[in-house]
């Protein structure tokens, strides 16, 4: 306080003003939550795009038929139960007394309308069509019961329904994405009502008073996209926002020490791995150290792949480069997800044995290799690629590192132009089936298997296990098939080298609490003010 | 004649007088010394550096993000700390300085020579050639550096030469436009009319008469453009398409360390930034002073 | 004059066409948009459906032909990523960017020219040297570094100014602007300084160099000897001789600020066009890139047209002429 106001009267006046200011500002803080987010939705049409940023926005305003809990497992939401009548028929019991934001009642007609609307949305680059692909028809039995008829048995139906956001059946069938983005038809059953969206600047929602579930602690929530990591942290430190998501690993140490803040982490479902050209006899980016071509592809040899895997000190990588915001991985999904094989541990670091393995494989002096990676896609991807290079250099491989924008990188990787590269996969479905099918199953344009198999790994035994798992109606059996598949492709063959699972980190002002989630979403309804 | 000239004391000859004048400003002298040091450091980076920052096998992750004056596992001292890979910042800055200065100066010189000669010629010729060139310039100015760099990256690959090329492509139009503007003003003046009346060749008029008179403003632009070229290279790195991450330029170091600015590990971005600021300010103060004392028209 | 302007604008049609072709070729060279657009776990069938829907399976010339056909009917296509008309996406962002660009231009002119004149008239004064030294700082640091440094100082440590965002906007004729509210202005200060830093330094230096040239020239010395007042010399000779390069550079810089303010917009989370174009380039959202760069070409043509007209008013000897 300044010396000037030393007279008692002035001091009293000052204190009074300060008190009023403090009161009004704390009242404001209690009712408005300001969130700084790393991403921004592509659209407010909840059925337009499966991208995380879009779903995150949809989740505030809309709800899915089946819910997903914080560990991505199906949970009751708009549907209270889902039961299999026979392998091709399911029945959904819907939650009674649910209102849309416009005051109308939620009923079976809305669910059926929402499911049937999806195939018609042709413009979406990442559509929900696959989630309704197995559905032949839906029938209303009564206003709170829906019967779903399938084309083929689908043990994953509940999971698929957890991606179907319910819009009101009053939405015109010709409603466009633009209409939604302007706020028309953004009418859901979720905890918040839409207020306004200025792309690039803010998305504003307010509490829906008639929400059936737990009501939000805040009257109003403002989501602001702040894409640059340090800027987001600065916004939090400057008090512009109350909470931020995707705290960069480099900032966590300092933020954890800041008594005005709390930092929360949650293992995420994204698995980072090294993909290798394991199929071709000659590969473009592996050469002899003198630059001459090798007569064969070393990466085809499982011993070399094992050597590369154990050359990596995963613990140090997670600790040093990812600021502890990562967990070493030894398979496709972390513990707790379907398909996790308890006996598959992350390869432990052993540079000496790695050198020996290389020698056994016929490369006692190593070889020269270029490793590629993206630099704008995953958490610290560029640094991770460089560190992997460092580890490989230590077992005698002459290594070059190239980190590129994802647009360039992904095109080249898909065209099989690389030999070894860093990649990630988001296991958003809570099991390993989709990821392993996309990344490790034999590439086949017709069936769509191996769509992300950019190393062209192929093992008939693995393919068989994956197929068995997709046909198993028994959840336990399915789990075991997936576990066995992981043991073959990763444990035995090292078709890919799993590195780590990312962790998502949030930072909040002291006094705010967030119930963290594995899907990396920041859902305002789970932010509360600590008592 | 030459005898007489030789007997004139050094400080009275033009160069000597200029030097003496230069020495009058202590700031300029300091700038000269710093510039010299910067150039020497860049030139002898590989001899001066305690570590080869480009050799991945020399780096140790366990030495990562050490603060300045820390000891490495092997016992050496990291005077300016290390980055997250365990790279000695001092060595990285010395090497990076070399790359940044080379890229900045080379690309600016080429863009300057190309752009300003085209621009002056266009102003002199006028007509179709002028219109055509200026529309190409409009097109070029509208094309984002990022897109040019991305296309070059895909077509030619990563590397110093390619970045330099990208910067030339980005900046030549700027010089062409600026040179043309100034030359257009000069063209209307009497002395050019006179030269034309004397039927001097076009080349001679452009290079002997127009060029010297548009030079002053172009040189100001060029000296700042060196800095902009270095910044642009840093920005391209910041956006993910600069030089290879394992062979960092100063700009790449700054953009890589950028993420650490709020983390408390200030040295990873701060020292490269300071190195760049010092180098550019010193070069420019020296340049300003040199221009003042060497420009014959500025003599009192 | 009217003929001159018309001719120039007709040339712009050609340029816009060339630009659209270049973008098609450029994006084609960089990569396949499908890889960045499609969900990473999409099946091959889904990929194919999208490829066909966006026409990416067709040969490039056919895709371009289809684009041209639609463009002639006034449809520049819809964003691959957002499924909104590309022009509408860009239009939403224009006001925010223009506001920053004009503010930084204003700051540059209002501060840069007087400071440059001062430093030019008194080249050896300590204050002039200070101006020159500080102005060297303005362009010696990359914009993203300077921006974040200012955020750290003024927002995080001192808490004077907000770290990012656009703040409260007021709609004028339906266009949201920030500069009419105190909150909006506070949000503008740091981004405007960040954008103006380089321009300001350059203008100070250009003005100083030009001024010095003129001050030392014989005719001004002569005028001085005759006892003309300083102010007259400034107005008549100095400005007239330095304004040509200054106008050129201001035009160039203004265009650049509008088109490529990406770094400032990213650091300050400012919802402008620069960020849109960078994001679009990084996901290869071709319709947006094409529409954006076509607009930018037109903008540069207009800016440079205005600059050329200013030349002719500053110096009547510079006639407006164009290809005959």
mmCIF file of C-alpha atoms in Angstrom, chain A residues 34-38 226 229 231-237 241-248 255 505-509 522:
data_model
loop_
_atom_site.group_PDB
_atom_site.id
_atom_site.type_symbol
_atom_site.label_atom_id
_atom_site.label_comp_id
_atom_site.label_asym_id
_atom_site.label_seq_id
_atom_site.Cartn_x
_atom_site.Cartn_y
_atom_site.Cartn_z
ATOM 1 C CA UNK A 34 -12.670 -19.694 -18.357
ATOM 2 C CA UNK A 35 -10.824 -22.535 -20.008
ATOM 3 C CA UNK A 36 -7.807 -22.250 -22.301
ATOM 4 C CA UNK A 37 -7.714 -25.168 -24.729
ATOM 5 C CA UNK A 38 -5.012 -26.302 -27.143
ATOM 6 C CA UNK A 226 -4.840 -20.916 -27.329
ATOM 7 C CA UNK A 229 1.841 -24.093 -25.457
ATOM 8 C CA UNK A 231 0.968 -18.805 -24.469
ATOM 9 C CA UNK A 232 -1.565 -21.092 -22.834
ATOM 10 C CA UNK A 233 0.579 -21.344 -19.731
ATOM 11 C CA UNK A 234 1.047 -17.565 -19.765
ATOM 12 C CA UNK A 235 -2.707 -17.067 -19.963
ATOM 13 C CA UNK A 236 -3.127 -19.191 -16.852
ATOM 14 C CA UNK A 237 -0.309 -17.470 -14.986
ATOM 15 C CA UNK A 241 -8.125 -18.261 -17.740
ATOM 16 C CA UNK A 242 -8.890 -20.549 -14.804
ATOM 17 C CA UNK A 243 -7.672 -23.768 -16.313
ATOM 18 C CA UNK A 244 -5.741 -25.054 -19.295
ATOM 19 C CA UNK A 245 -5.354 -28.429 -20.932
ATOM 20 C CA UNK A 246 -2.358 -30.148 -22.564
ATOM 21 C CA UNK A 247 0.266 -28.621 -20.332
ATOM 22 C CA UNK A 248 3.575 -29.163 -22.063
ATOM 23 C CA UNK A 255 3.717 -25.171 -12.514
ATOM 24 C CA UNK A 505 -1.952 -32.872 -17.968
ATOM 25 C CA UNK A 506 -4.212 -30.061 -16.886
ATOM 26 C CA UNK A 507 -3.341 -27.055 -14.763
ATOM 27 C CA UNK A 508 -5.957 -25.184 -12.751
ATOM 28 C CA UNK A 509 -6.101 -22.249 -10.423
ATOM 29 C CA UNK A 522 -11.703 -31.193 -20.851
#
